[in-house]
XYZ file of C-alpha atoms in Angstrom:
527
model
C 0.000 0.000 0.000
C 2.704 2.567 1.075
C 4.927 1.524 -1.527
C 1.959 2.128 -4.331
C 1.446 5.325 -2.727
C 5.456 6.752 -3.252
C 4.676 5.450 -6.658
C 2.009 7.474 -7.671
C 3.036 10.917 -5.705
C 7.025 10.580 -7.627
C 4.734 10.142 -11.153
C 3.179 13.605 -10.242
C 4.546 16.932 -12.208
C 2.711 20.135 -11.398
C 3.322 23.276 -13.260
C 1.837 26.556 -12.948
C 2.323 27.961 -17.032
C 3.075 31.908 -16.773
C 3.296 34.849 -19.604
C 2.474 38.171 -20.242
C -0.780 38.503 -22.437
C -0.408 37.305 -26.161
C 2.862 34.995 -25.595
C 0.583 31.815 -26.541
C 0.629 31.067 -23.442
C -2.625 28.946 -24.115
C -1.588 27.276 -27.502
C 0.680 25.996 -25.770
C -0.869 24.757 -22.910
C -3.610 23.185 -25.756
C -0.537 21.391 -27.677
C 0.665 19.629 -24.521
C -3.327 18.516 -23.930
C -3.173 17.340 -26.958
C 0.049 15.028 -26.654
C -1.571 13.461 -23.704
C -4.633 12.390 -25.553
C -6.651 15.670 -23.596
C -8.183 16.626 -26.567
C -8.073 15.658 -29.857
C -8.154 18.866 -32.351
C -6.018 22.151 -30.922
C -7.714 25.090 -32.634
C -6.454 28.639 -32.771
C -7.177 30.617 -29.117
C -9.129 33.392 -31.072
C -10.875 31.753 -33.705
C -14.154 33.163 -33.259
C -15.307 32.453 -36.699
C -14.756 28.912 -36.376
C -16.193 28.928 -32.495
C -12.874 26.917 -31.624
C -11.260 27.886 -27.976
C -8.821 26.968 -25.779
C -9.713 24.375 -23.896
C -8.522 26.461 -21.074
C -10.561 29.139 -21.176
C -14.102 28.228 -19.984
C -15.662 31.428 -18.961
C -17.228 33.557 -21.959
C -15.628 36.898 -21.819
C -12.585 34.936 -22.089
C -13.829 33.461 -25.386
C -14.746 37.097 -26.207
C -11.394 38.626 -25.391
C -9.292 36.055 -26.199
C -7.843 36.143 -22.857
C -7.486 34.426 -19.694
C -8.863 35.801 -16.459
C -9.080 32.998 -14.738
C -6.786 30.102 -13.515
C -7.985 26.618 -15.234
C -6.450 23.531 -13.985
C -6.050 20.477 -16.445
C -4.712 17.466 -16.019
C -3.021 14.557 -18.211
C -0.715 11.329 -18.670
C 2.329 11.461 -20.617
C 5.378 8.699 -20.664
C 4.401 7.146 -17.329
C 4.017 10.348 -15.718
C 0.711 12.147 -14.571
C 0.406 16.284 -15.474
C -1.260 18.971 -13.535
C -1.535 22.125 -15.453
C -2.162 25.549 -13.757
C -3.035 27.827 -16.656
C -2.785 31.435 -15.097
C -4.268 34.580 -16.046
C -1.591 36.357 -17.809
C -3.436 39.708 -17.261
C -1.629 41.671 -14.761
C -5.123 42.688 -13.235
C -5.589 39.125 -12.443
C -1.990 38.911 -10.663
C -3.512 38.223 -7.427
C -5.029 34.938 -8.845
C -1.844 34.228 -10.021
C 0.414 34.686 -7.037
C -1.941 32.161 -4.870
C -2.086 29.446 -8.076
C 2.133 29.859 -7.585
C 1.550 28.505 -4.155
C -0.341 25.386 -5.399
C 2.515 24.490 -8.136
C 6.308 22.961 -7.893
C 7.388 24.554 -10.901
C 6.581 27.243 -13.102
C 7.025 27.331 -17.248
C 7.362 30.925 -18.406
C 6.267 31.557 -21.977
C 8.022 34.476 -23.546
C 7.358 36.000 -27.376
C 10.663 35.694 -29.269
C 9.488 39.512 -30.803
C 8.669 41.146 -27.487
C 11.326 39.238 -24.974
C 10.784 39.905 -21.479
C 7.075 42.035 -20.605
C 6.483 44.164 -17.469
C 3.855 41.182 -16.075
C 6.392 38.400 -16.729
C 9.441 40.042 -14.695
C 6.295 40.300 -11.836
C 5.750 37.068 -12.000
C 9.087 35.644 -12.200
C 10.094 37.829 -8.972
C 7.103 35.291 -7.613
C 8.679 32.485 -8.866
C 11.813 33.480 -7.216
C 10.443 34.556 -4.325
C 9.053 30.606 -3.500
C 12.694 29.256 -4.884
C 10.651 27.332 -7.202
C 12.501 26.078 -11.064
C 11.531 28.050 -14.123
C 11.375 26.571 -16.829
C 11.215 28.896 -20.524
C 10.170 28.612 -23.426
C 10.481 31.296 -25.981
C 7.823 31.099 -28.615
C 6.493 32.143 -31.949
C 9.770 30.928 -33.878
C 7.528 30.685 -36.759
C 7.540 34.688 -36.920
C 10.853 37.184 -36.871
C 11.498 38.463 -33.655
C 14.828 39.426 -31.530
C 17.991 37.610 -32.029
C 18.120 34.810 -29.960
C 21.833 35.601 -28.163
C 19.737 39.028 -27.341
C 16.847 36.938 -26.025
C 19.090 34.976 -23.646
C 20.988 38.152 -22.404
C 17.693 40.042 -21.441
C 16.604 37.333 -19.715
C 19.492 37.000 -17.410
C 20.417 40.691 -17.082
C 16.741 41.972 -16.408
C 15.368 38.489 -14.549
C 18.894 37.822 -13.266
C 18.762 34.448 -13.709
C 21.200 32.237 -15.053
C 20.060 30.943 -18.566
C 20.984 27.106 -20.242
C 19.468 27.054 -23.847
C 18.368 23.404 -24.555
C 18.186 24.355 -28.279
C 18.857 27.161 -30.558
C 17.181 28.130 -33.568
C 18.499 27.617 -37.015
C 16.577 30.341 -38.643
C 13.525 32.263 -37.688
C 10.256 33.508 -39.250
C 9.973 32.227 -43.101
C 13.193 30.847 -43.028
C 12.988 29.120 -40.138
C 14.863 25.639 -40.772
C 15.174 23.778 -37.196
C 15.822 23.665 -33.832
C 19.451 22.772 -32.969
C 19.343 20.335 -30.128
C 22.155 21.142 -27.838
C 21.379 18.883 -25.241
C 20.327 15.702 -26.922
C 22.978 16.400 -29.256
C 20.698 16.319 -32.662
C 18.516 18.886 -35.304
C 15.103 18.974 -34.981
C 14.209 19.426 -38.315
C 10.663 22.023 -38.896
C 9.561 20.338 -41.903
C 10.659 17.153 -42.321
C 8.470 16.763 -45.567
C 10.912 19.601 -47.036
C 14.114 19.997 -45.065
C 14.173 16.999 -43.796
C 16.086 14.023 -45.254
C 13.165 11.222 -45.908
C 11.108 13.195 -43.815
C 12.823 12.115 -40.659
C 12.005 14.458 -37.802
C 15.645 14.404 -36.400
C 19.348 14.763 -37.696
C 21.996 13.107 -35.384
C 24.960 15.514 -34.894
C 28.091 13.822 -34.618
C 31.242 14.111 -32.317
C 32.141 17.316 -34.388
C 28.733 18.535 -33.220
C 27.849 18.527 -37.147
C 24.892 16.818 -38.650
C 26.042 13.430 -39.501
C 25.752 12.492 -43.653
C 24.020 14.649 -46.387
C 21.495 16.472 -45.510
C 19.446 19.247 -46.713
C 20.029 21.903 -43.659
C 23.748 21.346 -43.829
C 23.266 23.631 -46.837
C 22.618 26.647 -45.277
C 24.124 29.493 -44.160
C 21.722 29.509 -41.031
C 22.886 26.114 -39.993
C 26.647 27.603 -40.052
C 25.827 30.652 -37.791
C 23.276 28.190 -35.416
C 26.563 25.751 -35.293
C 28.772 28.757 -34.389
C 26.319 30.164 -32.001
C 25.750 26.726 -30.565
C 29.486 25.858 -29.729
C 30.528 29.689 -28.255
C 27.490 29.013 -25.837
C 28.367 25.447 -24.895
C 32.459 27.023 -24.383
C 31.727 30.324 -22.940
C 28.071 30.416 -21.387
C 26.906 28.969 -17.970
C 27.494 25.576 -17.110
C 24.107 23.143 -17.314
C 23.254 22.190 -13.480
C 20.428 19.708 -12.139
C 21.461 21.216 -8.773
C 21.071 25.004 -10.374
C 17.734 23.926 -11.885
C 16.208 22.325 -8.901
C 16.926 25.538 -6.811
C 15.576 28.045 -9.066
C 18.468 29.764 -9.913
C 19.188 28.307 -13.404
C 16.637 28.174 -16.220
C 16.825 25.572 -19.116
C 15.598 27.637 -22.150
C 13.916 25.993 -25.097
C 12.938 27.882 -28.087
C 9.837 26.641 -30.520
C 6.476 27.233 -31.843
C 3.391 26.502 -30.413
C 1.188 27.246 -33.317
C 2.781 24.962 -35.452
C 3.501 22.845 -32.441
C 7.376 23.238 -33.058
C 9.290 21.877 -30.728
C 6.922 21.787 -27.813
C 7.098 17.656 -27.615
C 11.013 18.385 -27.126
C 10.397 20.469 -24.123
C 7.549 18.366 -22.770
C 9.958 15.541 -22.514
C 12.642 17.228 -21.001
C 10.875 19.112 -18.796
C 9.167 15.763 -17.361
C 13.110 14.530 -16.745
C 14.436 17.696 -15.000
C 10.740 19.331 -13.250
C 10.309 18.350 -9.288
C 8.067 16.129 -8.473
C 5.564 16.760 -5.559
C 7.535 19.438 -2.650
C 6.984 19.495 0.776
C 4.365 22.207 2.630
C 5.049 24.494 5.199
C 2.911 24.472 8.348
C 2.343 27.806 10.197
C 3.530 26.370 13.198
C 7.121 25.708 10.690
C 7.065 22.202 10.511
C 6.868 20.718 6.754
C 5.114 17.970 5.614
C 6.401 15.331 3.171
C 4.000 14.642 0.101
C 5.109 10.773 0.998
C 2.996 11.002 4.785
C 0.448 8.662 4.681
C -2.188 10.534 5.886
C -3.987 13.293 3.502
C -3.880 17.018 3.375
C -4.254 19.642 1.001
C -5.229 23.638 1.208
C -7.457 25.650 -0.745
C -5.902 27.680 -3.101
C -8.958 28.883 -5.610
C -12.679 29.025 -5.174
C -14.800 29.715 -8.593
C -18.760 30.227 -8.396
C -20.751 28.915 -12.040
C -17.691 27.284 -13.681
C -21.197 25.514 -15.320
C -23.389 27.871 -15.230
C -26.566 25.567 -15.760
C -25.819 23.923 -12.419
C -24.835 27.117 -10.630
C -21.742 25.473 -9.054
C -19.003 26.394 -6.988
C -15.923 24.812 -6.793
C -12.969 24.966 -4.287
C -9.405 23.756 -5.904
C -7.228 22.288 -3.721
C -3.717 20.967 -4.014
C -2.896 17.861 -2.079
C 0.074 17.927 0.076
C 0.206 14.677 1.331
C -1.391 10.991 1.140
C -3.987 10.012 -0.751
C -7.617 11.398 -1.664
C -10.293 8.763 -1.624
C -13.754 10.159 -2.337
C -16.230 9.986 0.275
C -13.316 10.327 3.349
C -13.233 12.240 6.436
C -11.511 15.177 7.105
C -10.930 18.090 9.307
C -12.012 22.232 7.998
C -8.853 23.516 10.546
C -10.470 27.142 10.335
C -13.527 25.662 11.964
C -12.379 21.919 13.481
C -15.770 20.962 11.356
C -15.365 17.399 10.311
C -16.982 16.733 6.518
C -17.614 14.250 3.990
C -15.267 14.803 0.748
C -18.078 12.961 -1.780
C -18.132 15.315 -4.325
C -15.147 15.816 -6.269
C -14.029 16.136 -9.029
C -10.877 16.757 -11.523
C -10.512 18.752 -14.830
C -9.922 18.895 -18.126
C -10.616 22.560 -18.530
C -14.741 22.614 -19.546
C -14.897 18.832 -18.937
C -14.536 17.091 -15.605
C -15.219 13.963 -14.424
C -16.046 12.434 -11.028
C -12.557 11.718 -9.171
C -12.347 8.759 -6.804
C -8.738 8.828 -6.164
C -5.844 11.622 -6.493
C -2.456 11.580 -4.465
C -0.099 14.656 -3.279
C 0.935 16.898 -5.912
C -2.827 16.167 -7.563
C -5.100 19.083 -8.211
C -9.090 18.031 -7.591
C -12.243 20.470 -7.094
C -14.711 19.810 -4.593
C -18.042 21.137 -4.682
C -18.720 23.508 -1.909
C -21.906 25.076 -0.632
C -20.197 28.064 1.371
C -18.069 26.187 3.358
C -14.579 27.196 2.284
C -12.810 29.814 2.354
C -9.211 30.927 -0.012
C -6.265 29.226 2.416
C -8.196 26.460 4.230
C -6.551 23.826 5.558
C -8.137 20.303 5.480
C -6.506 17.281 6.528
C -7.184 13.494 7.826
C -7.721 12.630 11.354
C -4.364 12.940 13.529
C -2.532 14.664 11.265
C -3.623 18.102 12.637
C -1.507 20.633 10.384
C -2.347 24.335 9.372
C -0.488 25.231 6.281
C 0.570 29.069 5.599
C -1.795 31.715 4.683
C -1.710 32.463 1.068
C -0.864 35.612 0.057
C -3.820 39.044 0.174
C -3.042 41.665 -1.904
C -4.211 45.517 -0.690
C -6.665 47.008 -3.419
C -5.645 49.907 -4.810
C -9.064 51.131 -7.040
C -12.013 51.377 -5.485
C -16.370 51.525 -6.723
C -19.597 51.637 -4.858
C -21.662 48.835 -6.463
C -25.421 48.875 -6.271
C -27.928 47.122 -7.832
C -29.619 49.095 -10.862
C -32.915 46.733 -10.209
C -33.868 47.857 -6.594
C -36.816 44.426 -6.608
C -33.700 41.942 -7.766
C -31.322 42.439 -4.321
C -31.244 38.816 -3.492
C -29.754 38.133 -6.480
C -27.223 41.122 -6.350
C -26.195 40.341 -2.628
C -25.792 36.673 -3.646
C -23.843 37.308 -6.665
C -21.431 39.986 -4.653
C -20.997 37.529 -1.820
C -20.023 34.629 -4.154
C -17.668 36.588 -5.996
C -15.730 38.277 -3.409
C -15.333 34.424 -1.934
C -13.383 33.830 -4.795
C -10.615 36.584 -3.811
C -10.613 38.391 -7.242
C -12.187 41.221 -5.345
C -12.630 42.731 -2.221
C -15.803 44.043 -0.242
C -16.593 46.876 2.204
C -18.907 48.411 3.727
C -19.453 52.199 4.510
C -19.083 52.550 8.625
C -22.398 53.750 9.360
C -24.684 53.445 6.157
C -23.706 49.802 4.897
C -23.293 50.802 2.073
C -21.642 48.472 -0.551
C -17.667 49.060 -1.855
C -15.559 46.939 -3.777
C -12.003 46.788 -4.266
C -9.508 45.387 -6.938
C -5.831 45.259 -7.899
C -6.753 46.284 -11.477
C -9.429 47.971 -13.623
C -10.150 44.742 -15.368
C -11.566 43.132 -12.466
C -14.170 45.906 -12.412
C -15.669 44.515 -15.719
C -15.576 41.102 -15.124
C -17.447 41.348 -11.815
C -20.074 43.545 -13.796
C -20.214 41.249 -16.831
C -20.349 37.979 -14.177
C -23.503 39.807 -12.299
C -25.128 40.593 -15.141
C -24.873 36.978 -16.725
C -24.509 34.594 -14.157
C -26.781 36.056 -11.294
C -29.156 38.563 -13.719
C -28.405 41.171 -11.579
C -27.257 44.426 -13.388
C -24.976 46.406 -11.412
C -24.486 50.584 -11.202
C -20.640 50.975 -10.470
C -19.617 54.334 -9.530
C -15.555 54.842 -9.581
C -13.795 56.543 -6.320
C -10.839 56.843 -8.301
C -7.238 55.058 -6.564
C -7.640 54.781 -2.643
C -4.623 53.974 -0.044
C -6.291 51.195 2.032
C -5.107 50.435 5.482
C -6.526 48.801 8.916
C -6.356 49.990 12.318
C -7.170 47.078 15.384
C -10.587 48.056 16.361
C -9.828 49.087 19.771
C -7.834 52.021 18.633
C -10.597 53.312 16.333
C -12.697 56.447 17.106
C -15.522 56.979 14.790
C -14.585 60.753 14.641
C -11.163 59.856 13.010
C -12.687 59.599 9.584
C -13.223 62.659 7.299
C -13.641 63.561 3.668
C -9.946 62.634 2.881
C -10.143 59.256 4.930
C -13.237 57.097 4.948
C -13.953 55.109 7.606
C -15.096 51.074 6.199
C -15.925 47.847 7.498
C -13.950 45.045 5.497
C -16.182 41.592 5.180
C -14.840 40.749 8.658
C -16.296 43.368 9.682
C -12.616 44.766 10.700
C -12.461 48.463 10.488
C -10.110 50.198 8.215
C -9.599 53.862 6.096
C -9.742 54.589 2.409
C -7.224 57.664 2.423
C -7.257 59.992 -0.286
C -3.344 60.060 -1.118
C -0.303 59.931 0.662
C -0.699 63.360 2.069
C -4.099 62.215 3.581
C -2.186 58.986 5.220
C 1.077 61.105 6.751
C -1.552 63.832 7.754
C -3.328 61.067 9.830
C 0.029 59.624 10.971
C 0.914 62.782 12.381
C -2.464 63.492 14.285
C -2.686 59.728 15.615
C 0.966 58.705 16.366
C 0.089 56.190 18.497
C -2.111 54.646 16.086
C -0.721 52.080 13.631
C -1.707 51.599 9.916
C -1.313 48.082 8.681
C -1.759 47.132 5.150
C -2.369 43.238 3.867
C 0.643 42.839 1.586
């Protein structure tokens, strides 16, 4: 039994995939699906004509946008090993969602456009990456377009990540006259059209102890192949040394270059990222103890909640990423918030819009459990007499603020239903004005504002009135120090959903000003 168990948690890989907007992050995520048998037809992310989407992206103003705002989880087996996907929003108004999906993951695949190298939200999100100690793995993409040389894409992402950077392969060509895909590490060419460059339409060229392509062959004919050779060997003599050690610890990144539209090198990278990623790590308890994902006993904390993921049934669904043991539906476990015991019998796993019942998982496994209210964003749950609270997942401070009312005054079961439900899924925040009740919601980013409209409107007919109070500085005071005649004009006084009291200040002259006049009063913020 135990030995099984080891079994199945070393088979598990979990990645959290990471871009900025528009880096294909989701083709890509949709050509791995599709080498594990997922799905069976990857069609283009936008392709609104042809009503094809990413598998990933489930909710409709997704489809519409052609972006991710939400984190899907997907899962699949591939050479003996079993996948969990964490596609992430790449929007940086979604970053909180993000940051708390990093938590959940054991490494991280960054997607970066060969044309725009290194974005604003990607350096954000690699700092997160960092920050955890957690291997990055990157792929540079859209090789079937021109973009930035690739010895300029490797130097900007070590001088402005400052990471250390190992490039599995290097392009032979780019764009039009892209050619192949040098393999440095398993030593052969990956040849992009076999059919035309390749010799009898093999897929791969060995090299030989020259580090040449062995025989004849069509590639060997070009120029590019002679710069890509050149390229190859000053990297391999005078660039950083490849590392397991460096990998595993986050401070080396094995870089692969490809193309995810034409699906380009991505089963390359698949299979060497299955040999080098971690398997399942060990969890931090708040009281600093860790917990091995090989402990027989289960555990896992919450790390998402998502209302009307099917809309029809009007669901909600709490992700949670197993730490340790086994899942078995229909076991016993422990809410730590609450000391509740419940029955996990409803569960299930995904494969983006499709799911199916799960009736096993192990550490390292992402599953969904249907919830009625009873979770909350960083519960613990765990197995009798294991007892462990993991670490609270990171809360981001708002930074734009609305009053939200409902335009229908007969429909406000609905609207307080709706708000409630969505503000349990973190993406937002709620307050309440001190003395009138009345409702204020917070977000990192303006893009939040419209999904929460578009969600009310669609998924709980309510039609919201949102008026903007413009970029607030948000910080609690403990409620014995508060004195209701504290607030003014340039500081208003608010009840978070814990009904813990805190100030919307105006500016930074606002907070100081209040500093000064309460010195013995301290301002916290969340993060």
């Amino acid at each position: 039994m135990e030995e099984t168990l080891n079994k199945e948690v070393a088979s598990r890989k979990t990645f959290a995939i990471i871009s900025h907007p528009d880096a294909g992050k989701t083709t890509i995520t949709e050509q791995l699906l599709l080498f594990g048998g997922a799905i069976r037809q990857a069609g283009t992310v936008k392709g609104k004509k042809t009503g094809k989407f990413a598998k990933s992206d489930w909710m409709e103003i997704e489809k519409q946008r052609g972006i991710s705002v939400t984190s899907s989880v997907m899962q699949f087996d591939y050479n003996g090993k079993r996948i969990n996907i964490l596609d992430t929003p790449g929007h940086e108004d979604f970053s909180e969602d993000t940051y708390r999906t990093l938590m959940a993951v054991d490494s991280a695949v960054m997607v970066i456009d060969s044309a725009k190298g290194i974005e604003p939200q990607t350096k954000k999100l690699f700092k997160v990456c960092r920050m955890r100690g957690i291997p990055i793995f990157t792929f540079i993409n859209k090789l079937d377009r021109d973009g930035k040389e690739p010895l300029e894409l490797i130097s900007e992402l070590e001088e402005v990540l400052e990471i250390d950077a190992y490039p599995m392969n290097w392009p032979i060509g780019m764009g039009k006259g892209l050619l192949g895909l040098y393999d440095i590490y398993h030593q052969r060419v990956e040849v992009h059209r076999p059919e035309v460059n390749g010799k009898d339409g093999e897929r791969y060229a060995p090299l030989n102890e020259e580090g040449e392509i062995e025989g004849d062959h069509p590639i060997k004919h070009s120029t590019l192949y002679d710069r890509a050779l050149e390229d190859a060997l000053l990297l391999t003599e005078a660039g950083n040394e490849f590392s397991r050690e460096a990998i595993a610890d986050g401070e080396l990144t094995p870089v692969f270059f490809g193309s995810a539209l034409t699906n380009f090198g991505v089963q390359t990278f698949l299979e060497t990222y299955l040999e080098f990623a971690p398997g399942p790590s060990e969890h931090v308890t708040k009281e600093e103890e860790t917990v091995s994902p090989y402990e027989e006993k289960f555990s896992g904390f919450v790390f998402k909640i998502q209302a009307n993921m099917n809309p029809a049934h009007r669901d909600r669904i709490a992700f949670v990423r197993i730490c340790s043991g086994r899942f078995d539906r229909g076991m016993d476990v422990t809410l730590a918030r609450t000391d509740k015991k419940m029955k996990l019998s409803n569960s299930t796993q995904f494969m983006a819009e499709s799911r199916e019942t799960v009736q096993h998982a192990v550490a390292g496994d992402i599953i969904g459990l249907y919830d009625t209210g009873n979770f909350q964003i960083g519960d613990t749950i765990y197995e009798d007499r294991l007892n462990v609270h993991f670490e609270d997942l990171p809360q981001f401070t708002p930074e734009i603020f609305m009053k939200v009312n409902a335009k229908n005054v007969m429909k406000q079961k609905s609207f307080h239903k709706g708000v409630q439900q969505l503000v349990q899924e973190g993406a937002i925040q709620l307050y309440k004005t001190y003395h009138t009740g009345d409702y204020i919601i917070g977000a990192v980013g303006q893009l939040q504002f419209e999904v929460f409209q578009y969600r009310m409107k669609n998924e709980y007919n309510s039609e919201v009135v949102m008026t903007p109070m413009g970029n607030k500085i948000a910080r609690w005071i403990a409620p014995e120090d508060l004195d209701e005649n504290m607030s003014s004009s340039r500081n208003l006084l608010v009840l978070d959903r814990f009904d813990q009291p805190l100030f919307l200040f105006e500016n930074e002259f606002a907070t100081r000003w209040f500093q000064d006049k309460y010195p013995d009063v301290a301002l916290q913020t969340l993060l």
